[in-house]
Coordinates of C-alpha atoms in Angstrom, one line a residue:
M1 CA 91.0 35.9 130.6
S2 CA 88.1 34.8 132.6
A3 CA 88.0 32.7 135.8
E4 CA 85.4 30.9 137.9
V5 CA 84.0 32.6 141.0
G6 CA 84.2 30.7 144.2
Q7 CA 86.9 28.2 145.5
P8 CA 89.4 31.1 145.7
W9 CA 92.6 29.0 145.9
L10 CA 91.7 26.9 142.9
A11 CA 90.6 29.9 140.9
L12 CA 94.0 31.6 141.6
V13 CA 95.9 28.5 140.6
A14 CA 93.9 28.3 137.4
Q15 CA 94.4 32.0 136.7
R16 CA 98.2 31.7 137.3
V17 CA 98.6 28.7 135.0
V18 CA 96.8 30.2 132.1
E19 CA 98.6 33.5 132.4
L20 CA 102.0 31.9 132.3
S21 CA 101.2 29.9 129.1
E22 CA 102.0 31.2 125.7
E23 CA 99.8 28.5 124.1
C24 CA 96.1 28.3 124.0
L25 CA 95.0 27.0 127.4
L26 CA 91.7 25.9 128.8
V27 CA 91.1 24.8 132.5
C28 CA 88.1 22.5 133.3
D29 CA 86.5 21.2 136.4
H30 CA 85.7 17.5 137.1
D31 CA 82.6 17.7 134.9
R32 CA 84.9 19.0 132.1
R33 CA 83.2 22.4 132.1
I34 CA 85.6 25.3 131.3
V35 CA 86.4 27.4 134.4
A36 CA 89.2 29.5 132.9
A37 CA 90.6 30.4 129.5
N38 CA 93.4 32.7 128.6
A39 CA 93.4 35.4 125.9
V40 CA 95.2 33.1 123.5
A41 CA 92.4 30.6 123.8
E42 CA 89.7 33.3 123.2
R43 CA 91.6 34.4 120.1
V44 CA 92.0 30.8 118.8
F45 CA 88.4 29.9 119.3
R46 CA 87.2 33.4 118.2
A47 CA 85.3 34.0 121.4
A48 CA 84.5 37.2 123.2
P49 CA 86.1 37.7 126.7
G50 CA 84.5 35.3 129.1
A51 CA 82.5 33.5 126.4
L52 CA 84.3 30.2 126.9
V53 CA 83.7 29.9 130.6
G54 CA 80.9 27.4 131.4
R55 CA 81.1 25.6 128.1
S56 CA 81.9 21.9 127.9
V57 CA 85.5 21.3 126.6
D58 CA 84.0 18.5 124.5
E59 CA 82.2 21.0 122.3
L60 CA 85.6 22.6 121.4
V61 CA 88.1 19.7 121.7
P62 CA 86.6 16.2 121.8
L63 CA 89.0 14.4 124.1
E64 CA 87.5 11.0 123.3
Q65 CA 89.0 11.1 119.8
R66 CA 90.8 7.9 118.8
G67 CA 89.3 6.0 121.6
R68 CA 91.3 7.8 124.3
H69 CA 88.2 8.9 126.4
A70 CA 88.4 6.0 128.9
E71 CA 92.2 6.4 129.3
L72 CA 91.9 10.2 130.0
M73 CA 89.1 9.7 132.5
Q74 CA 91.1 7.0 134.3
A75 CA 94.1 9.3 134.5
F76 CA 91.9 12.2 135.7
A77 CA 90.5 10.1 138.5
S78 CA 94.0 8.8 139.6
S79 CA 95.0 9.2 143.2
Q80 CA 98.5 10.5 142.3
S81 CA 99.0 14.0 143.6
E82 CA 101.6 15.5 141.4
S83 CA 100.7 17.7 138.4
R84 CA 101.6 15.9 135.2
A85 CA 100.7 15.4 131.5
M86 CA 98.1 12.7 130.8
G87 CA 96.6 10.9 127.8
G88 CA 99.8 9.7 126.2
G89 CA 101.5 13.1 125.5
R90 CA 100.7 15.4 122.6
R91 CA 98.4 14.2 119.9
S92 CA 96.6 15.6 116.8
V93 CA 92.9 16.5 117.3
A94 CA 90.2 18.2 115.2
A95 CA 88.9 21.2 117.1
L96 CA 86.0 23.6 116.5
R97 CA 85.9 27.4 116.8
L98 CA 82.8 29.1 118.2
D99 CA 81.8 30.2 114.7
G100 CA 81.7 26.6 113.6
T101 CA 85.1 26.6 111.7
P102 CA 87.0 23.4 112.2
F103 CA 90.8 23.4 112.5
S104 CA 93.6 21.0 113.3
A105 CA 95.6 21.3 116.5
V106 CA 98.0 19.4 118.7
A107 CA 96.6 18.8 122.2
Q108 CA 98.2 18.0 125.6
V109 CA 96.2 17.3 128.8
Y110 CA 97.4 18.1 132.3
R111 CA 95.9 17.5 135.8
L112 CA 96.3 20.5 138.1
S113 CA 95.0 18.9 141.3
D114 CA 93.3 15.8 142.8
G115 CA 90.2 14.8 144.6
A116 CA 86.7 16.2 144.3
E117 CA 88.0 19.7 143.3
A118 CA 90.3 18.4 140.6
R119 CA 91.1 20.6 137.6
L120 CA 92.0 19.5 134.1
A121 CA 94.1 21.8 131.8
V122 CA 94.0 21.4 128.0
S123 CA 96.9 23.0 126.1
L124 CA 96.5 23.5 122.3
L125 CA 98.8 24.3 119.5
D126 CA 96.8 25.7 116.5
L127 CA 98.4 24.2 113.3
S128 CA 96.5 26.6 111.1
D129 CA 98.1 29.6 112.8
E130 CA 101.0 30.9 110.7
A131 CA 102.6 32.4 113.8
T132 CA 102.8 29.0 115.4
L133 CA 104.4 27.5 112.3
T134 CA 106.9 30.4 112.1
H135 CA 107.8 29.8 115.7
A136 CA 108.5 26.1 115.0
F137 CA 110.9 27.1 112.1
D138 CA 112.7 29.7 114.2
E139 CA 116.3 28.5 114.5
R140 CA 116.9 30.8 117.5
R141 CA 114.2 29.2 119.6
S142 CA 114.4 25.5 118.7
V143 CA 116.9 22.8 117.6
S144 CA 114.3 21.5 115.1
G145 CA 114.0 25.0 113.5
A146 CA 117.8 25.1 113.0
I147 CA 117.8 21.6 111.4
L148 CA 114.8 22.3 109.2
R149 CA 116.4 25.5 107.8
R150 CA 119.7 23.8 107.0
L151 CA 118.5 20.5 105.5
P152 CA 119.7 19.9 102.0
V153 CA 116.1 18.9 101.1
G154 CA 113.8 21.7 100.1
L155 CA 110.9 22.3 102.5
V156 CA 107.8 24.5 101.9
V157 CA 104.8 24.9 104.2
Q158 CA 101.5 25.9 102.6
V159 CA 98.3 26.7 104.7
A160 CA 94.8 25.6 103.9
D161 CA 94.2 28.2 101.2
G162 CA 97.4 27.2 99.4
R163 CA 99.6 30.2 100.4
I164 CA 103.3 29.6 101.2
V165 CA 104.1 30.7 104.7
L166 CA 107.5 29.1 105.2
A167 CA 110.4 27.9 103.0
N168 CA 113.9 26.8 104.1
E169 CA 117.2 27.7 102.5
A170 CA 117.4 24.6 100.3
A171 CA 113.9 25.4 98.8
Q172 CA 115.0 28.9 98.0
A173 CA 118.2 27.7 96.3
I174 CA 116.4 24.9 94.3
L175 CA 113.6 27.2 93.1
G176 CA 115.8 30.3 92.5
L177 CA 113.6 32.5 94.6
S178 CA 114.1 34.5 97.9
L179 CA 111.9 33.9 100.9
D180 CA 110.2 37.3 100.3
Q181 CA 109.4 36.2 96.7
M182 CA 107.9 32.9 97.8
L183 CA 105.8 34.0 100.8
G184 CA 102.1 34.4 99.9
R185 CA 102.3 32.6 96.6
T186 CA 100.1 29.6 95.9
S187 CA 100.7 26.7 93.6
V188 CA 98.2 28.1 91.1
D189 CA 100.0 31.4 90.9
P190 CA 100.6 32.0 87.1
R191 CA 104.2 33.1 87.8
W192 CA 105.0 29.4 88.3
R193 CA 105.9 27.7 85.0
S194 CA 106.1 24.0 85.6
I195 CA 106.1 21.0 83.2
R196 CA 105.5 17.3 83.5
D197 CA 108.0 14.6 82.8
D198 CA 106.8 14.4 79.2
G199 CA 107.2 18.1 78.7
A200 CA 103.4 18.9 79.0
P201 CA 102.4 21.9 81.2
F202 CA 101.9 21.0 84.9
P203 CA 98.7 22.7 86.1
G204 CA 99.1 24.4 89.5
S205 CA 95.8 22.7 90.7
E206 CA 97.5 19.3 90.2
H207 CA 100.6 20.3 92.2
P208 CA 101.2 17.6 94.9
S209 CA 100.6 20.2 97.7
M210 CA 97.2 21.1 96.3
R211 CA 96.3 17.4 95.9
A212 CA 97.4 16.7 99.5
L213 CA 95.3 19.6 100.8
R214 CA 92.3 18.1 99.0
S215 CA 92.9 14.4 99.7
G216 CA 94.8 14.4 103.0
A217 CA 97.0 11.6 101.6
I218 CA 100.8 11.7 100.8
E219 CA 101.2 12.9 97.2
R220 CA 104.3 12.4 95.1
D221 CA 105.4 13.5 91.6
V222 CA 108.3 14.5 89.3
M223 CA 108.1 18.0 87.8
G224 CA 110.3 20.6 86.0
V225 CA 110.3 24.1 87.4
H226 CA 111.4 27.1 85.3
K227 CA 113.5 29.5 87.4
P228 CA 113.3 33.3 87.0
D229 CA 116.7 33.2 85.2
G230 CA 115.1 30.9 82.5
S231 CA 116.9 27.6 83.5
L232 CA 114.9 24.5 84.1
T233 CA 115.2 22.5 87.4
W234 CA 113.8 19.0 87.8
I235 CA 112.6 17.9 91.2
T236 CA 111.0 14.9 92.9
I237 CA 108.4 16.2 95.3
E238 CA 106.4 14.7 98.2
A239 CA 103.6 16.6 100.1
G240 CA 101.4 15.7 103.0
R241 CA 99.4 17.3 105.8
L242 CA 101.1 18.3 109.1
G243 CA 98.0 17.5 111.1
E244 CA 94.5 16.1 110.8
G245 CA 91.4 17.7 109.3
P246 CA 90.9 19.9 106.2
G247 CA 92.4 23.0 107.9
A248 CA 95.8 21.4 108.5
P249 CA 98.8 23.0 106.5
V250 CA 100.8 20.9 104.1
L251 CA 104.6 20.3 104.1
A252 CA 106.2 19.7 100.7
S253 CA 109.7 18.3 100.5
F254 CA 111.7 18.1 97.3
V255 CA 115.2 17.3 95.9
D256 CA 117.0 18.5 92.8
I257 CA 117.5 15.7 90.3
T258 CA 118.5 17.9 87.3
R259 CA 122.0 16.6 87.0
A260 CA 120.9 13.0 87.2
R261 CA 118.4 13.5 84.4
E262 CA 120.9 15.3 82.2
A263 CA 123.4 12.5 82.6
E264 CA 120.8 9.9 81.7
A265 CA 119.7 11.9 78.6
R266 CA 123.3 12.3 77.4
L267 CA 123.9 8.5 77.8
T268 CA 120.7 7.7 75.9
A269 CA 121.6 10.0 73.1
S270 CA 125.1 8.5 72.9
L271 CA 123.6 5.0 72.7
A272 CA 121.2 6.0 69.9
R273 CA 124.1 7.5 68.0
Q274 CA 126.1 4.3 68.4
A275 CA 123.2 2.2 67.3
T276 CA 122.7 4.4 64.1
L277 CA 126.4 4.3 63.2
G278 CA 126.4 0.5 63.8
S279 CA 123.5 0.0 61.5
L280 CA 125.3 1.9 58.7
S281 CA 128.9 0.9 59.0
F282 CA 129.5 -2.0 61.3
D283 CA 128.2 -4.9 59.1
G284 CA 130.3 -7.2 57.0
M285 CA 129.7 -10.5 55.1
V286 CA 131.7 -13.5 54.1
T287 CA 130.9 -16.5 51.9
L288 CA 132.3 -19.9 52.9
R289 CA 132.9 -23.0 50.8
A290 CA 131.8 -26.4 52.1
D291 CA 135.2 -26.9 53.8
L292 CA 134.5 -23.7 55.8
T293 CA 137.2 -21.7 54.2
I294 CA 136.5 -18.1 53.1
E295 CA 135.6 -17.8 49.4
A296 CA 134.9 -14.0 49.3
V297 CA 134.3 -11.0 51.7
S298 CA 132.3 -7.8 51.4
G299 CA 134.1 -4.5 51.0
S300 CA 133.7 -3.5 54.6
M301 CA 135.4 -6.6 56.1
G302 CA 138.9 -5.3 55.5
R303 CA 138.1 -2.1 57.5
L304 CA 136.3 -4.0 60.3
L305 CA 139.3 -6.4 60.7
G306 CA 142.0 -3.9 60.1
R307 CA 143.6 -6.1 57.4
P308 CA 143.9 -6.0 53.7
E309 CA 140.9 -7.6 52.1
A310 CA 143.1 -9.6 49.6
Q311 CA 144.6 -11.6 52.5
L312 CA 141.2 -12.9 53.8
P313 CA 140.0 -15.4 51.1
G314 CA 141.3 -18.9 51.7
E315 CA 141.5 -18.5 55.5
A316 CA 139.4 -20.7 57.8
L317 CA 136.6 -18.7 59.5
V318 CA 137.0 -20.7 62.7
A319 CA 140.7 -19.5 63.0
W320 CA 139.5 -15.9 63.4
A321 CA 138.0 -16.7 66.8
L322 CA 140.0 -16.7 70.0
P323 CA 141.3 -20.2 70.9
D324 CA 138.8 -20.8 73.8
E325 CA 135.9 -19.8 71.6
Q326 CA 136.8 -22.0 68.6
P327 CA 135.0 -25.1 69.7
Q328 CA 131.8 -23.1 70.0
V329 CA 132.3 -21.6 66.5
Q330 CA 133.0 -25.0 65.1
R331 CA 129.7 -26.4 66.5
A332 CA 127.7 -23.4 65.1
L333 CA 129.3 -24.0 61.6
A334 CA 128.5 -27.7 61.8
Q335 CA 124.8 -26.8 62.3
L336 CA 125.0 -24.7 59.1
L337 CA 126.2 -27.8 57.2
A338 CA 123.5 -30.0 58.5
F339 CA 121.0 -29.4 55.7
P340 CA 120.2 -26.8 52.9
G341 CA 118.6 -23.7 54.4
A342 CA 120.0 -24.3 57.9
R343 CA 120.6 -21.3 60.0
S344 CA 122.8 -20.6 63.0
A345 CA 123.9 -17.7 65.2
W346 CA 126.8 -17.2 67.6
D347 CA 129.1 -14.6 69.1
M348 CA 132.8 -14.5 68.2
T349 CA 135.7 -12.4 69.6
I350 CA 138.3 -11.5 66.9
R351 CA 141.7 -10.0 67.4
I352 CA 141.9 -7.4 64.6
G353 CA 145.0 -6.1 62.9
S354 CA 145.6 -3.4 65.5
G355 CA 145.8 -6.1 68.2
H356 CA 142.5 -5.0 69.9
L357 CA 139.7 -7.5 70.6
R358 CA 136.3 -6.9 69.0
K359 CA 133.1 -8.7 69.7
F360 CA 131.0 -9.7 66.7
D361 CA 127.5 -11.1 66.3
C362 CA 127.6 -13.7 63.6
R363 CA 124.5 -15.1 61.7
G364 CA 124.8 -17.7 59.0
I365 CA 122.5 -19.5 56.4
N366 CA 123.2 -22.5 54.3
L367 CA 122.8 -21.5 50.6
L368 CA 125.0 -24.3 49.1
G369 CA 121.9 -25.7 47.3
D370 CA 121.1 -22.3 45.7
P371 CA 122.8 -22.3 42.2
A372 CA 123.0 -18.5 42.3
V373 CA 125.1 -18.5 45.6
A374 CA 126.4 -22.1 46.2
A375 CA 128.0 -21.1 49.5
L376 CA 127.5 -20.6 53.2
V377 CA 126.7 -16.9 53.9
V378 CA 127.7 -15.4 57.2
S379 CA 127.1 -11.8 58.3
L380 CA 129.2 -10.2 61.0
R381 CA 128.1 -7.2 63.0
D382 CA 130.6 -5.4 65.4
L383 CA 128.9 -5.2 68.8
T384 CA 131.8 -3.9 70.8
D385 CA 130.8 -0.3 71.1
Q386 CA 127.1 -1.2 71.5
R387 CA 127.9 -3.6 74.3
A388 CA 130.1 -0.9 75.9
A389 CA 127.3 1.7 75.6
E390 CA 124.8 -0.8 77.1
A391 CA 127.1 -1.5 80.0
A392 CA 127.7 2.2 80.5
L393 CA 123.9 2.9 80.4
Q394 CA 123.2 0.1 82.9
Q395 CA 125.9 1.4 85.2
A396 CA 124.5 4.9 85.0
K397 CA 121.0 3.6 85.7
S398 CA 122.3 1.7 88.7
Q399 CA 124.2 4.8 90.0
L400 CA 121.0 6.9 89.5
E401 CA 118.9 4.3 91.4
Q402 CA 121.5 4.1 94.1
R403 CA 121.6 7.9 94.4
L404 CA 117.8 8.2 94.5
A405 CA 117.7 5.4 97.2
E406 CA 120.4 7.4 99.2
L407 CA 118.3 10.6 98.9
S408 CA 115.2 8.7 100.1
R409 CA 117.1 7.3 103.0
E410 CA 118.6 10.7 103.8
R411 CA 115.2 12.3 103.6
A412 CA 113.8 9.6 106.0
A413 CA 116.8 10.2 108.4
D414 CA 116.3 14.0 108.2
A415 CA 112.6 13.5 109.2
A416 CA 113.6 11.2 112.0
L417 CA 116.2 13.6 113.3
V418 CA 113.8 16.5 113.3
Q419 CA 111.3 14.4 115.2
L420 CA 114.0 13.3 117.7
A421 CA 115.2 16.9 118.2
E422 CA 111.6 17.9 119.1
L423 CA 111.1 15.0 121.5
V424 CA 114.4 15.3 123.4
Q425 CA 113.6 18.9 124.3
H426 CA 110.6 17.6 126.3
C427 CA 112.5 14.7 128.0
E428 CA 113.3 14.8 131.7
G429 CA 116.6 13.2 132.5
A430 CA 119.1 10.9 130.8
E431 CA 117.0 7.8 131.2
Q432 CA 114.1 9.3 129.2
V433 CA 116.4 10.7 126.6
S434 CA 118.1 7.3 126.2
R435 CA 114.8 5.5 125.6
V436 CA 113.7 8.1 123.0
V437 CA 117.0 7.9 121.2
A438 CA 117.0 4.0 121.3
G439 CA 113.5 4.0 119.8
S440 CA 114.5 6.4 117.0
L441 CA 117.5 4.3 115.8
R442 CA 115.2 2.0 113.9
A443 CA 114.0 4.9 111.7
L444 CA 117.5 6.3 111.4
L445 CA 119.1 3.0 110.4
P446 CA 116.3 0.9 108.8
G447 CA 117.0 -2.8 108.2
L448 CA 119.9 -2.8 110.6
R449 CA 120.3 -4.1 114.2
T450 CA 121.1 -1.4 116.7
A451 CA 121.8 -0.9 120.4
L452 CA 122.5 2.3 122.4
Y453 CA 125.0 2.5 125.3
V454 CA 125.0 5.6 127.5
R455 CA 127.7 6.8 129.8
D456 CA 127.2 6.3 133.5
G457 CA 128.1 9.7 135.0
D458 CA 131.8 10.5 134.9
S459 CA 132.9 6.8 134.8
D460 CA 134.3 5.0 131.8
A461 CA 131.4 2.6 131.7
F462 CA 128.6 2.8 129.1
F463 CA 125.4 0.8 129.8
Q464 CA 122.9 -0.6 127.2
R465 CA 119.6 1.3 126.6
G466 CA 118.3 -0.7 123.7
E467 CA 118.5 -4.2 122.3
G468 CA 119.3 -5.9 119.0
A469 CA 123.1 -5.4 118.2
P470 CA 126.0 -7.6 119.4
G471 CA 127.5 -6.4 122.6
P472 CA 127.6 -7.2 126.3
A473 CA 124.5 -6.7 128.3
D474 CA 126.5 -5.5 131.3
G475 CA 128.0 -2.5 129.4
V476 CA 131.0 -1.3 127.3
A477 CA 134.2 0.0 128.8
S478 CA 135.8 2.9 126.9
H479 CA 139.2 1.1 126.6
S480 CA 137.5 -1.9 124.9
C481 CA 136.0 0.2 122.0
W482 CA 138.1 1.8 119.2
A483 CA 135.3 4.3 118.5
L484 CA 135.3 5.6 122.1
R485 CA 139.1 5.6 122.1
T486 CA 139.5 7.5 118.8
R487 CA 136.1 9.4 118.9
R488 CA 135.5 8.3 115.3
T489 CA 133.2 5.7 113.8
H490 CA 134.9 2.3 113.7
V491 CA 133.9 -0.7 111.6
S492 CA 135.1 -4.0 113.0
Q493 CA 135.7 -6.7 110.4
A494 CA 135.6 -10.4 111.3
G495 CA 139.1 -11.6 112.2
S496 CA 140.6 -8.1 112.2
P497 CA 143.3 -7.3 114.8
L498 CA 141.5 -4.0 115.3
R499 CA 138.2 -5.5 116.2
C500 CA 136.5 -3.9 119.3
E501 CA 137.0 -6.2 122.3
H502 CA 133.4 -5.8 123.5
L503 CA 131.8 -7.2 120.4
E504 CA 130.4 -10.7 120.5
G505 CA 130.3 -13.1 117.5
P506 CA 132.3 -13.1 114.3
G507 CA 130.2 -10.8 112.1
V508 CA 131.0 -7.3 110.9
A509 CA 129.8 -4.5 113.2
A510 CA 130.2 -0.7 113.6
C511 CA 130.5 1.6 116.6
L512 CA 129.3 5.2 116.4
P513 CA 130.5 7.5 119.1
L514 CA 128.2 10.3 120.4
S515 CA 129.8 13.4 121.8
F516 CA 129.6 17.1 122.1
G517 CA 131.8 19.8 123.6
G518 CA 134.7 17.3 123.9
R519 CA 132.7 15.0 126.1
L520 CA 131.6 11.4 125.1
F521 CA 128.1 10.6 126.3
G522 CA 127.2 7.4 124.4
V523 CA 128.0 4.9 121.6
V524 CA 125.6 3.2 119.1
L525 CA 126.4 -0.4 118.0
V526 CA 125.2 -1.3 114.5
S527 CA 125.3 -4.6 112.7
P528 CA 123.7 -6.0 109.5
G529 CA 120.1 -7.1 109.6
D530 CA 117.9 -7.2 106.5
E531 CA 120.3 -4.6 105.0
E532 CA 124.1 -4.4 104.8
L533 CA 126.1 -1.8 106.7
P534 CA 126.2 1.6 105.0
P535 CA 129.7 3.0 104.1
P536 CA 131.8 4.1 107.1
D537 CA 131.7 7.8 106.0
A538 CA 127.9 7.7 105.9
L539 CA 127.8 6.2 109.4
D540 CA 130.3 8.8 110.6
R541 CA 128.1 11.6 109.2
L542 CA 125.1 10.2 110.9
A543 CA 127.0 10.0 114.2
G544 CA 127.9 13.7 113.9
R545 CA 124.3 14.7 113.1
L546 CA 122.9 12.6 115.9
S547 CA 125.4 14.1 118.4
T548 CA 124.4 17.6 117.2
T549 CA 120.7 16.8 117.6
L550 CA 121.2 15.7 121.2
R551 CA 123.3 18.7 122.3
H552 CA 120.3 20.2 124.2
A553 CA 119.0 17.0 125.7
R554 CA 118.5 17.2 129.4
G555 CA 120.7 15.0 131.5
L556 CA 123.3 14.2 128.9
T557 CA 125.4 17.3 129.2

């Protein structure tokens, strides 16, 4: 580390600050010239000892990025005397090493003193540093690290050259590889054997992570990955940079959709089989006289109707239909009689010999004027199994779409919880934690109206920290809320005798208790907005995860 000569007390303060920091730290004077830099900074900027002193910080970290120059300078010149962070908290910046290599970092600016001898400290987190990323994933050092490792969504971090440097437990399980087997691999490694949705090979250069490293945009795709044991796993994957600039690493997240695809394939095959069998066996034909009685039937009609074929001639076709469908069938047959060559089509439900109801598609043509036929000809096709298969396929597709939507919401909630866990570690006091949590509820419960109430010390009163959900502005008493009394998520229906007393208005609403270590510290009120309320068990799981995320928040314990 190097420090400025002169102004002894300021030099000692600067020296002490940089020595205590585990991050890259630069200390600047009022002209933004570097007067001190720790060994971490010299390593990050690839500088010899003392080589950073005297340089302008703007050469290394342009603080005016994103139009924040005026704001930083105004904060720097402020008359407030306490040391504090400036410039709106941590933000992504593009920095430059002494050898000209650009890299992405997260910067935080602090003022160390006031007046003519003011000092400015710039703390950097190098996002291209694998040690930094590993520290962020370390579950023993951070709440966010524990959450990331245990998410059901696979997470893989790849640095600028494409090498995998981190992978959570879900990623290892989905891909069938241990962490040691994955570390150091790139997406173009020939050991990966991936295919596209149509079965064609998926080149490693087109992997979403590699595309994100090149474009800087969020890249998504569906791909099949062959595991070492020979099985094929299908995943939906999304990749994007963790910071700005070409040197920023990429985070890829993915979920296993193998079972959903297999279920859809089985259903499609079943439908195709039913359609083939139907085209071969489920057709019948009858000829009708002008009085609409049956003259003759094809050989398959007895089997389709479960009755002896000899009994069918002489019966009225309209009598085969259920009573409430007979007027419709009568009108269709009248259209056939209108003129020679007339055509008509209708559906008809017939109770066959076994007593079961079968749905038939009927199509007729008037051939009374044709001497070779001299009859009305009606073909009947049994659609019962086909309609059932179509309904089953539609239901399966709806379930698949619903599950994929749930996975998308869960992934968004996971990301919001990770960000919240990181933010609350840097909050000071319950008031600041409450504001951060209230602001995160929109991402955790999109399309819903929410409000946060936080406990006032050891009292039974909970006071509002956010707006938007029904509830009294002056607070909620624990005895008036079933969620606080039972310590479980409670959904209040309109007109229910178990509706929470503090709720205003007739609509449905849910109360999510927040607690840890047996102590209640808050409750979240949720009501429908653009979206309907999720199921109670989903809300209860979210309440538990949110409580776990907040267990290290200062001021709430």
